[in-house]
Structures are given as C-alpha cells and as structure tokens.
Amino acid sequence: TLNKTSATIVKGLTEQLVATVQPPNATNQAIAWSSSDNGVASVSATGLVTGVNAGTAAITVTSADQGLTASCSVTVLPEGQTPQLKVGNKWTYELTDNGTYYTVVYEITGEGTVNGEDCWVMLMSWAPDFMGLNSMTSRMSKATLFDLQGQFSMTIAGYTASASVVCSYSPSNASPFPLEVGKQFSVTATETTTVMVLGETTTETETTANTYKVEAVEQVTVQAGTFKCFKITDTTNAGVSTSWYSDQAKLWVKTVGYDGSTMELKSYSL
C-alpha cells in the first residue's frame, strides 16, 4: 500500500511517497518504483517523486515477493500557479525595522468567504509588539492572496483599541497568478480602517494605485534555506517594494518594504 493515492506537486519540486509491504512480517520486503511517464514525473528508488513537466503520471510501487502493486496519481503543475494551501500551514519570519528585530508568525487557521469570494483565515502575530500590535486575524483571497478583511487590537497611548480593515480591488479580477517573468498589471486598492478606542469610533479610507511586475526568477537564501523565487515589484506613490515568492514555501520568502524594512523566512510547515 501507499501513503497516498493522489498528489499534486509543482514542476521542479518533490513529493515523498511511502510504501508498506503487506504482511508487515513478509520475508522479502524489497520493492521497485516506476513512473508511467518520466517526462511528467520521475521517481527514485526510495519513492521520491520529482515533477518534470506539467501533466499527470501514475507512480507505481511493486513488491518483489508477489508482484503486488499500488499506485499514486501525481499531477504536476506549472511553476507560479496559485498555491494550494490548507489549514495548519504556518510560516515564521524575522522582521527588521529601524534596527529592531521582530518574530512574525503567519498561520492558516480556517476558511471562509468575503462577499462570495473564498478566502483563507490567517492569524498573524508579532513578538515583541509591533507599533502596539501583537496579533491580527485576516481573510485572504484564495485566488490572489490579497487581503480582504482584517480584525485586530492594539495599544494607543496606553489604551486598548479595536480595529477592523476592509479591502477592495479594482479591477476585481486582478491577480499576480499565474506568475510569469515580464507579467505586469495595475490594481487600485481601497482600504477602509475603523478604529474604536474609549468609546469613540473613527473611520479612514485610503486608496493606493499599485503596479505589479514579475521581474525575474532568482535563487534567494534566507534562514529557512535557498529557494527558487519569482521576484515581484510593487510600485506606488510611496515607492517600490519587492517580494520574492517561492512555489516550495507557497508564500513569500523575503520582502523589502518601501521604507527599507525587511522580512525573511525563518521556518515553515506545510
């Protein structure tokens, strides 16, 4: 038997399959691996599957003793597609801002919808507090990874304030995915923030014109390792920020903000 009957990987990445010989006390535990299409997915003698090109291939393991088989259908996706995330995915970053270091944790804790759009519920936390902020729950579009809503509490002048953020984008179908070098698109982001402190409520709306461009594919080394990344710039009136997205990590590996602040991936669990 195999630990999986189906799997999806991105071209160039790997998936470890595990075979169990039955019965467990069989004298001959030897097995052999094969792929129905090595041009789509190859497999090593230890069951490590590598995505070669987009398509589908059957990975089969065969027992040497009785010739029994088990298969896993592997779908290989092109690079730069919308990531297939799941509840429990977690990323830990180191944020450097004005010489101060912060640990920032992103964790997908659930799923939901915002105005009919499917989203991930993402819990973000900062240690120590960042500008009075220690945690935030956001709803992030599954299709674009753009934030749609957020709720958080923070400390302002010694008082605890609660706040909510609502984001919208025009055009509404703008998306960085699929990522391809040279791709460029513009989107106007509108962010409405409502803050309540000491019984008083204030609302502020900010509109930003963003121009995104996929500049290149680069190897980026951070604490979590070395990753093949798409380098993406975001140009606004405030300046240019740069992000490096990794298919392997399924999120940003490194970001450099308009203000020079940096965030680098320390570890992740998928």
PDB file of C-alpha atoms in Angstrom:
ATOM      1  CA  THR A   1       0.000   0.000   0.000  1.00  0.00           C
ATOM      2  CA  LEU A   2       0.984   3.646  -0.440  1.00  0.00           C
ATOM      3  CA  ASN A   3       0.543   6.534   1.953  1.00  0.00           C
ATOM      4  CA  LYS A   4      -1.224   8.474  -0.832  1.00  0.00           C
ATOM      5  CA  THR A   5      -3.382   7.595  -3.815  1.00  0.00           C
ATOM      6  CA  SER A   6      -3.073  11.064  -5.350  1.00  0.00           C
ATOM      7  CA  ALA A   7      -0.722  14.014  -5.039  1.00  0.00           C
ATOM      8  CA  THR A   8      -0.148  17.410  -6.641  1.00  0.00           C
ATOM      9  CA  ILE A   9       3.285  18.999  -6.957  1.00  0.00           C
ATOM     10  CA  VAL A  10       4.822  21.902  -8.840  1.00  0.00           C
ATOM     11  CA  LYS A  11       7.344  21.391 -11.616  1.00  0.00           C
ATOM     12  CA  GLY A  12      10.810  21.061 -10.103  1.00  0.00           C
ATOM     13  CA  LEU A  13       9.561  20.169  -6.634  1.00  0.00           C
ATOM     14  CA  THR A  14       9.304  16.780  -4.945  1.00  0.00           C
ATOM     15  CA  GLU A  15       6.885  14.563  -3.029  1.00  0.00           C
ATOM     16  CA  GLN A  16       7.958  11.628  -0.864  1.00  0.00           C
ATOM     17  CA  LEU A  17       5.792   8.519  -1.230  1.00  0.00           C
ATOM     18  CA  VAL A  18       5.951   5.786   1.401  1.00  0.00           C
ATOM     19  CA  ALA A  19       5.151   2.155   0.640  1.00  0.00           C
ATOM     20  CA  THR A  20       4.187  -0.505   3.177  1.00  0.00           C
ATOM     21  CA  VAL A  21       4.671  -4.157   2.314  1.00  0.00           C
ATOM     22  CA  GLN A  22       1.916  -6.490   3.489  1.00  0.00           C
ATOM     23  CA  PRO A  23       2.032  -8.505   5.597  1.00  0.00           C
ATOM     24  CA  PRO A  24       4.478  -6.500   7.735  1.00  0.00           C
ATOM     25  CA  ASN A  25       6.408  -9.690   8.581  1.00  0.00           C
ATOM     26  CA  ALA A  26       6.905 -10.690   4.941  1.00  0.00           C
ATOM     27  CA  THR A  27      10.336 -12.253   4.430  1.00  0.00           C
ATOM     28  CA  ASN A  28      11.052 -10.252   1.265  1.00  0.00           C
ATOM     29  CA  GLN A  29      10.469  -6.532   1.830  1.00  0.00           C
ATOM     30  CA  ALA A  30      12.022  -5.460  -1.490  1.00  0.00           C
ATOM     31  CA  ILE A  31      10.011  -3.099  -3.714  1.00  0.00           C
ATOM     32  CA  ALA A  32      10.501  -1.353  -7.051  1.00  0.00           C
ATOM     33  CA  TRP A  33       9.230   2.064  -8.166  1.00  0.00           C
ATOM     34  CA  SER A  34       8.198   3.149 -11.657  1.00  0.00           C
ATOM     35  CA  SER A  35       6.512   6.060 -13.437  1.00  0.00           C
ATOM     36  CA  SER A  36       4.050   5.814 -16.300  1.00  0.00           C
ATOM     37  CA  ASP A  37       5.595   8.966 -17.801  1.00  0.00           C
ATOM     38  CA  ASN A  38       9.087  10.050 -16.802  1.00  0.00           C
ATOM     39  CA  GLY A  39       8.594  13.171 -18.890  1.00  0.00           C
ATOM     40  CA  VAL A  40       5.966  14.301 -16.379  1.00  0.00           C
ATOM     41  CA  ALA A  41       7.157  12.832 -13.080  1.00  0.00           C
ATOM     42  CA  SER A  42      10.153  10.693 -12.204  1.00  0.00           C
ATOM     43  CA  VAL A  43      10.593   8.547  -9.116  1.00  0.00           C
ATOM     44  CA  SER A  44      13.717   7.425  -7.286  1.00  0.00           C
ATOM     45  CA  ALA A  45      14.485   4.032  -5.768  1.00  0.00           C
ATOM     46  CA  THR A  46      13.307   5.421  -2.423  1.00  0.00           C
ATOM     47  CA  GLY A  47       9.936   6.718  -3.686  1.00  0.00           C
ATOM     48  CA  LEU A  48      10.910  10.390  -4.038  1.00  0.00           C
ATOM     49  CA  VAL A  49       8.808  11.830  -6.874  1.00  0.00           C
ATOM     50  CA  THR A  50      10.072  14.842  -8.851  1.00  0.00           C
ATOM     51  CA  GLY A  51       7.832  16.992 -11.032  1.00  0.00           C
ATOM     52  CA  VAL A  52       9.382  17.251 -14.506  1.00  0.00           C
ATOM     53  CA  ASN A  53       6.686  18.865 -16.664  1.00  0.00           C
ATOM     54  CA  ALA A  54       3.016  19.752 -16.356  1.00  0.00           C
ATOM     55  CA  GLY A  55       0.733  16.749 -16.698  1.00  0.00           C
ATOM     56  CA  THR A  56      -0.345  13.597 -14.876  1.00  0.00           C
ATOM     57  CA  ALA A  57       1.577  10.371 -14.296  1.00  0.00           C
ATOM     58  CA  ALA A  58       0.945   7.218 -12.307  1.00  0.00           C
ATOM     59  CA  ILE A  59       3.667   6.297  -9.823  1.00  0.00           C
ATOM     60  CA  THR A  60       3.574   2.566  -9.102  1.00  0.00           C
ATOM     61  CA  VAL A  61       5.312   0.509  -6.460  1.00  0.00           C
ATOM     62  CA  THR A  62       5.658  -3.248  -6.979  1.00  0.00           C
ATOM     63  CA  SER A  63       6.568  -5.818  -4.351  1.00  0.00           C
ATOM     64  CA  ALA A  64       9.330  -8.245  -5.322  1.00  0.00           C
ATOM     65  CA  ASP A  65       7.769 -11.112  -3.382  1.00  0.00           C
ATOM     66  CA  GLN A  66       4.346 -11.486  -5.035  1.00  0.00           C
ATOM     67  CA  GLY A  67       4.366  -8.711  -7.612  1.00  0.00           C
ATOM     68  CA  LEU A  68       1.601  -6.818  -5.810  1.00  0.00           C
ATOM     69  CA  THR A  69       1.198  -3.184  -6.875  1.00  0.00           C
ATOM     70  CA  ALA A  70      -0.133   0.119  -5.566  1.00  0.00           C
ATOM     71  CA  SER A  71      -0.302   3.399  -7.449  1.00  0.00           C
ATOM     72  CA  CYS A  72      -0.486   7.119  -6.817  1.00  0.00           C
ATOM     73  CA  SER A  73      -1.785   9.550  -9.436  1.00  0.00           C
ATOM     74  CA  VAL A  74       0.584  12.544  -9.483  1.00  0.00           C
ATOM     75  CA  THR A  75      -0.442  15.827 -11.076  1.00  0.00           C
ATOM     76  CA  VAL A  76       2.399  18.201 -11.918  1.00  0.00           C
ATOM     77  CA  LEU A  77       1.521  21.890 -12.154  1.00  0.00           C
ATOM     78  CA  PRO A  78       3.492  24.604 -13.975  1.00  0.00           C
ATOM     79  CA  GLU A  79       5.551  26.968 -11.839  1.00  0.00           C
ATOM     80  CA  GLY A  80       3.993  30.129 -10.455  1.00  0.00           C
ATOM     81  CA  GLN A  81       0.406  28.923 -10.066  1.00  0.00           C
ATOM     82  CA  THR A  82      -1.909  29.919  -7.216  1.00  0.00           C
ATOM     83  CA  PRO A  83      -0.642  27.878  -4.245  1.00  0.00           C
ATOM     84  CA  GLN A  84      -2.691  25.010  -2.851  1.00  0.00           C
ATOM     85  CA  LEU A  85      -2.734  25.897   0.835  1.00  0.00           C
ATOM     86  CA  LYS A  86      -4.501  24.223   3.734  1.00  0.00           C
ATOM     87  CA  VAL A  87      -5.486  24.821   7.330  1.00  0.00           C
ATOM     88  CA  GLY A  88      -2.437  24.354   9.558  1.00  0.00           C
ATOM     89  CA  ASN A  89       0.118  25.819   7.130  1.00  0.00           C
ATOM     90  CA  LYS A  90       2.497  28.025   9.092  1.00  0.00           C
ATOM     91  CA  TRP A  91       5.341  30.423   8.289  1.00  0.00           C
ATOM     92  CA  THR A  92       7.718  32.152  10.713  1.00  0.00           C
ATOM     93  CA  TYR A  93       9.586  35.281   9.616  1.00  0.00           C
ATOM     94  CA  GLU A  94      12.142  37.686  11.024  1.00  0.00           C
ATOM     95  CA  LEU A  95      11.139  41.305  10.500  1.00  0.00           C
ATOM     96  CA  THR A  96      13.800  44.018  10.703  1.00  0.00           C
ATOM     97  CA  ASP A  97      12.502  47.562  11.048  1.00  0.00           C
ATOM     98  CA  ASN A  98      14.682  50.533  12.037  1.00  0.00           C
ATOM     99  CA  GLY A  99      17.227  48.216  13.643  1.00  0.00           C
ATOM    100  CA  THR A 100      14.663  46.317  15.729  1.00  0.00           C
ATOM    101  CA  TYR A 101      14.021  42.609  15.175  1.00  0.00           C
ATOM    102  CA  TYR A 102      10.588  41.014  15.430  1.00  0.00           C
ATOM    103  CA  THR A 103       9.352  37.448  15.049  1.00  0.00           C
ATOM    104  CA  VAL A 104       6.281  37.340  12.818  1.00  0.00           C
ATOM    105  CA  VAL A 105       4.162  34.186  12.529  1.00  0.00           C
ATOM    106  CA  TYR A 106       1.539  33.553   9.852  1.00  0.00           C
ATOM    107  CA  GLU A 107      -0.787  30.573  10.325  1.00  0.00           C
ATOM    108  CA  ILE A 108      -3.859  29.481   8.362  1.00  0.00           C
ATOM    109  CA  THR A 109      -6.497  28.687  10.959  1.00  0.00           C
ATOM    110  CA  GLY A 110      -9.629  28.292   8.831  1.00  0.00           C
ATOM    111  CA  GLU A 111     -11.573  29.020   5.661  1.00  0.00           C
ATOM    112  CA  GLY A 112     -14.408  31.391   4.845  1.00  0.00           C
ATOM    113  CA  THR A 113     -15.907  33.769   2.335  1.00  0.00           C
ATOM    114  CA  VAL A 114     -15.963  37.549   1.926  1.00  0.00           C
ATOM    115  CA  ASN A 115     -18.660  38.886  -0.371  1.00  0.00           C
ATOM    116  CA  GLY A 116     -18.858  35.481  -2.018  1.00  0.00           C
ATOM    117  CA  GLU A 117     -15.097  35.170  -2.529  1.00  0.00           C
ATOM    118  CA  ASP A 118     -13.390  32.120  -0.997  1.00  0.00           C
ATOM    119  CA  CYS A 119     -10.681  33.031   1.465  1.00  0.00           C
ATOM    120  CA  TRP A 120      -8.209  31.685   3.982  1.00  0.00           C
ATOM    121  CA  VAL A 121      -8.404  32.831   7.603  1.00  0.00           C
ATOM    122  CA  MET A 122      -4.871  33.856   8.547  1.00  0.00           C
ATOM    123  CA  LEU A 123      -3.693  34.541  12.107  1.00  0.00           C
ATOM    124  CA  MET A 124      -0.658  36.825  12.276  1.00  0.00           C
ATOM    125  CA  SER A 125       1.315  37.560  15.420  1.00  0.00           C
ATOM    126  CA  TRP A 126       4.290  39.773  16.288  1.00  0.00           C
ATOM    127  CA  ALA A 127       6.798  39.422  19.127  1.00  0.00           C
ATOM    128  CA  PRO A 128       7.571  41.851  20.585  1.00  0.00           C
ATOM    129  CA  ASP A 129       4.545  44.027  19.779  1.00  0.00           C
ATOM    130  CA  PHE A 130       4.949  45.942  16.523  1.00  0.00           C
ATOM    131  CA  MET A 131       3.694  49.545  16.807  1.00  0.00           C
ATOM    132  CA  GLY A 132       1.342  48.406  19.594  1.00  0.00           C
ATOM    133  CA  LEU A 133       0.126  45.445  17.559  1.00  0.00           C
ATOM    134  CA  ASN A 134       0.604  41.845  18.744  1.00  0.00           C
ATOM    135  CA  SER A 135      -1.859  39.856  16.625  1.00  0.00           C
ATOM    136  CA  MET A 136      -4.271  40.192  13.722  1.00  0.00           C
ATOM    137  CA  THR A 137      -6.776  37.916  12.028  1.00  0.00           C
ATOM    138  CA  SER A 138      -7.156  38.496   8.310  1.00  0.00           C
ATOM    139  CA  ARG A 139      -9.144  36.939   5.499  1.00  0.00           C
ATOM    140  CA  MET A 140      -7.003  36.426   2.426  1.00  0.00           C
ATOM    141  CA  SER A 141      -8.332  35.648  -1.044  1.00  0.00           C
ATOM    142  CA  LYS A 142      -7.603  32.060  -2.088  1.00  0.00           C
ATOM    143  CA  ALA A 143      -7.259  33.168  -5.708  1.00  0.00           C
ATOM    144  CA  THR A 144      -4.959  36.185  -5.353  1.00  0.00           C
ATOM    145  CA  LEU A 145      -3.574  36.070  -1.765  1.00  0.00           C
ATOM    146  CA  PHE A 146      -4.706  39.706  -1.425  1.00  0.00           C
ATOM    147  CA  ASP A 147      -6.110  40.652   1.989  1.00  0.00           C
ATOM    148  CA  LEU A 148      -9.885  41.186   2.032  1.00  0.00           C
ATOM    149  CA  GLN A 149     -10.617  41.843   5.712  1.00  0.00           C
ATOM    150  CA  GLY A 150      -8.766  42.128   8.999  1.00  0.00           C
ATOM    151  CA  GLN A 151      -9.531  42.484  12.702  1.00  0.00           C
ATOM    152  CA  PHE A 152      -7.031  43.374  15.399  1.00  0.00           C
ATOM    153  CA  SER A 153      -6.479  45.111  18.719  1.00  0.00           C
ATOM    154  CA  MET A 154      -3.614  47.432  19.540  1.00  0.00           C
ATOM    155  CA  THR A 155      -2.377  49.798  22.215  1.00  0.00           C
ATOM    156  CA  ILE A 156      -2.631  53.534  21.502  1.00  0.00           C
ATOM    157  CA  ALA A 157      -1.280  55.964  24.108  1.00  0.00           C
ATOM    158  CA  GLY A 158      -1.733  53.308  26.771  1.00  0.00           C
ATOM    159  CA  TYR A 159      -5.302  52.476  25.789  1.00  0.00           C
ATOM    160  CA  THR A 160      -6.518  49.325  24.053  1.00  0.00           C
ATOM    161  CA  ALA A 161      -8.150  49.944  20.687  1.00  0.00           C
ATOM    162  CA  SER A 162     -10.022  47.500  18.481  1.00  0.00           C
ATOM    163  CA  ALA A 163      -9.937  47.906  14.721  1.00  0.00           C
ATOM    164  CA  SER A 164     -11.193  46.395  11.507  1.00  0.00           C
ATOM    165  CA  VAL A 165      -9.960  46.745   7.943  1.00  0.00           C
ATOM    166  CA  VAL A 166     -11.908  46.145   4.728  1.00  0.00           C
ATOM    167  CA  CYS A 167     -10.061  45.976   1.407  1.00  0.00           C
ATOM    168  CA  SER A 168     -11.312  46.046  -2.168  1.00  0.00           C
ATOM    169  CA  TYR A 169      -9.516  45.991  -5.502  1.00  0.00           C
ATOM    170  CA  SER A 170     -10.181  47.354  -8.970  1.00  0.00           C
ATOM    171  CA  PRO A 171     -10.301  45.609 -11.305  1.00  0.00           C
ATOM    172  CA  SER A 172     -11.724  42.914  -9.040  1.00  0.00           C
ATOM    173  CA  ASN A 173     -10.188  40.073 -11.092  1.00  0.00           C
ATOM    174  CA  ALA A 174      -6.622  41.408 -10.913  1.00  0.00           C
ATOM    175  CA  SER A 175      -4.233  38.692  -9.753  1.00  0.00           C
ATOM    176  CA  PRO A 176      -0.491  38.058  -9.696  1.00  0.00           C
ATOM    177  CA  PHE A 177      -1.124  34.413 -10.597  1.00  0.00           C
ATOM    178  CA  PRO A 178      -0.008  32.710 -12.698  1.00  0.00           C
ATOM    179  CA  LEU A 179       3.422  34.229 -12.170  1.00  0.00           C
ATOM    180  CA  GLU A 180       5.415  34.689 -15.369  1.00  0.00           C
ATOM    181  CA  VAL A 181       8.546  36.782 -15.891  1.00  0.00           C
ATOM    182  CA  GLY A 182       7.575  40.022 -17.613  1.00  0.00           C
ATOM    183  CA  LYS A 183       3.960  39.962 -16.425  1.00  0.00           C
ATOM    184  CA  GLN A 184       2.764  43.392 -15.342  1.00  0.00           C
ATOM    185  CA  PHE A 185      -0.616  44.603 -14.126  1.00  0.00           C
ATOM    186  CA  SER A 186      -2.104  47.543 -12.261  1.00  0.00           C
ATOM    187  CA  VAL A 187      -4.668  47.467  -9.483  1.00  0.00           C
ATOM    188  CA  THR A 188      -6.206  50.132  -7.299  1.00  0.00           C
ATOM    189  CA  ALA A 189      -6.533  49.054  -3.677  1.00  0.00           C
ATOM    190  CA  THR A 190      -9.037  50.743  -1.359  1.00  0.00           C
ATOM    191  CA  GLU A 191      -8.566  50.171   2.366  1.00  0.00           C
ATOM    192  CA  THR A 192     -11.098  51.329   4.946  1.00  0.00           C
ATOM    193  CA  THR A 193      -9.957  51.182   8.569  1.00  0.00           C
ATOM    194  CA  THR A 194     -12.332  51.605  11.515  1.00  0.00           C
ATOM    195  CA  VAL A 195     -10.823  52.116  14.980  1.00  0.00           C
ATOM    196  CA  MET A 196     -12.708  52.158  18.290  1.00  0.00           C
ATOM    197  CA  VAL A 197     -10.981  53.469  21.429  1.00  0.00           C
ATOM    198  CA  LEU A 198     -12.533  54.871  24.616  1.00  0.00           C
ATOM    199  CA  GLY A 199     -15.981  54.542  23.064  1.00  0.00           C
ATOM    200  CA  GLU A 200     -15.052  56.737  20.099  1.00  0.00           C
ATOM    201  CA  THR A 201     -15.068  55.411  16.539  1.00  0.00           C
ATOM    202  CA  THR A 202     -13.051  56.824  13.666  1.00  0.00           C
ATOM    203  CA  THR A 203     -13.019  55.655  10.060  1.00  0.00           C
ATOM    204  CA  GLU A 204     -10.383  56.358   7.452  1.00  0.00           C
ATOM    205  CA  THR A 205     -10.256  55.302   3.802  1.00  0.00           C
ATOM    206  CA  GLU A 206      -7.065  55.168   1.762  1.00  0.00           C
ATOM    207  CA  THR A 207      -6.757  54.422  -1.944  1.00  0.00           C
ATOM    208  CA  THR A 208      -3.489  53.289  -3.494  1.00  0.00           C
ATOM    209  CA  ALA A 209      -2.608  52.726  -7.139  1.00  0.00           C
ATOM    210  CA  ASN A 210      -0.280  49.704  -7.433  1.00  0.00           C
ATOM    211  CA  THR A 211       1.682  48.492 -10.437  1.00  0.00           C
ATOM    212  CA  TYR A 212       2.986  44.948 -10.030  1.00  0.00           C
ATOM    213  CA  LYS A 213       5.665  43.399 -12.236  1.00  0.00           C
ATOM    214  CA  VAL A 214       7.267  39.957 -12.192  1.00  0.00           C
ATOM    215  CA  GLU A 215      10.871  40.977 -12.754  1.00  0.00           C
ATOM    216  CA  ALA A 216      12.836  37.734 -12.743  1.00  0.00           C
ATOM    217  CA  VAL A 217      13.380  34.254 -11.339  1.00  0.00           C
ATOM    218  CA  GLU A 218      16.131  34.239  -8.720  1.00  0.00           C
ATOM    219  CA  GLN A 219      17.723  31.987  -6.124  1.00  0.00           C
ATOM    220  CA  VAL A 220      17.193  33.511  -2.681  1.00  0.00           C
ATOM    221  CA  THR A 221      18.892  32.321   0.501  1.00  0.00           C
ATOM    222  CA  VAL A 222      17.288  33.029   3.886  1.00  0.00           C
ATOM    223  CA  GLN A 223      17.361  31.310   7.277  1.00  0.00           C
ATOM    224  CA  ALA A 224      14.857  28.688   6.064  1.00  0.00           C
ATOM    225  CA  GLY A 225      17.098  27.679   3.138  1.00  0.00           C
ATOM    226  CA  THR A 226      17.684  28.507  -0.516  1.00  0.00           C
ATOM    227  CA  PHE A 227      14.625  28.884  -2.734  1.00  0.00           C
ATOM    228  CA  LYS A 228      13.893  29.412  -6.399  1.00  0.00           C
ATOM    229  CA  CYS A 229      11.735  32.544  -6.374  1.00  0.00           C
ATOM    230  CA  PHE A 230       9.761  34.899  -8.558  1.00  0.00           C
ATOM    231  CA  LYS A 231      10.915  38.462  -7.879  1.00  0.00           C
ATOM    232  CA  ILE A 232       7.897  40.812  -7.852  1.00  0.00           C
ATOM    233  CA  THR A 233       7.976  44.597  -7.542  1.00  0.00           C
ATOM    234  CA  ASP A 234       5.058  46.756  -6.386  1.00  0.00           C
ATOM    235  CA  THR A 235       5.318  50.419  -7.392  1.00  0.00           C
ATOM    236  CA  THR A 236       3.136  53.083  -5.720  1.00  0.00           C
ATOM    237  CA  ASN A 237       3.434  56.781  -4.940  1.00  0.00           C
ATOM    238  CA  ALA A 238       5.171  55.754  -1.712  1.00  0.00           C
ATOM    239  CA  GLY A 239       7.967  53.990  -3.580  1.00  0.00           C
ATOM    240  CA  VAL A 240       8.838  50.444  -4.631  1.00  0.00           C
ATOM    241  CA  SER A 241       8.567  47.313  -2.517  1.00  0.00           C
ATOM    242  CA  THR A 242       9.947  43.949  -3.589  1.00  0.00           C
ATOM    243  CA  SER A 243       8.801  40.435  -2.730  1.00  0.00           C
ATOM    244  CA  TRP A 244      10.230  37.026  -3.569  1.00  0.00           C
ATOM    245  CA  TYR A 245       7.598  34.298  -3.895  1.00  0.00           C
ATOM    246  CA  SER A 246       8.508  30.586  -3.706  1.00  0.00           C
ATOM    247  CA  ASP A 247       6.465  27.672  -5.051  1.00  0.00           C
ATOM    248  CA  GLN A 248       8.231  25.489  -2.495  1.00  0.00           C
ATOM    249  CA  ALA A 249       7.303  27.621   0.527  1.00  0.00           C
ATOM    250  CA  LYS A 250       3.937  28.565  -1.069  1.00  0.00           C
ATOM    251  CA  LEU A 251       4.320  32.141   0.169  1.00  0.00           C
ATOM    252  CA  TRP A 252       6.820  34.979   0.308  1.00  0.00           C
ATOM    253  CA  VAL A 253      10.377  34.037   1.233  1.00  0.00           C
ATOM    254  CA  LYS A 254      11.617  37.620   1.500  1.00  0.00           C
ATOM    255  CA  THR A 255      10.178  41.124   1.286  1.00  0.00           C
ATOM    256  CA  VAL A 256      11.759  44.577   1.239  1.00  0.00           C
ATOM    257  CA  GLY A 257       9.307  47.375   2.009  1.00  0.00           C
ATOM    258  CA  TYR A 258       9.048  50.913   0.671  1.00  0.00           C
ATOM    259  CA  ASP A 259      10.661  52.096   3.912  1.00  0.00           C
ATOM    260  CA  GLY A 260      13.573  49.648   3.771  1.00  0.00           C
ATOM    261  CA  SER A 261      12.156  47.214   6.336  1.00  0.00           C
ATOM    262  CA  THR A 262      12.876  43.578   5.513  1.00  0.00           C
ATOM    263  CA  MET A 263      11.187  40.291   6.314  1.00  0.00           C
ATOM    264  CA  GLU A 264      12.846  36.903   5.761  1.00  0.00           C
ATOM    265  CA  LEU A 265      11.506  33.380   6.203  1.00  0.00           C
ATOM    266  CA  LYS A 266      12.966  31.515   9.202  1.00  0.00           C
ATOM    267  CA  SER A 267      10.928  28.295   9.016  1.00  0.00           C
ATOM    268  CA  TYR A 268       7.702  26.914   7.602  1.00  0.00           C
ATOM    269  CA  SER A 269       5.425  23.918   7.934  1.00  0.00           C
ATOM    270  CA  LEU A 270       3.120  22.744   5.164  1.00  0.00           C
TER     271      LEU A 270
END
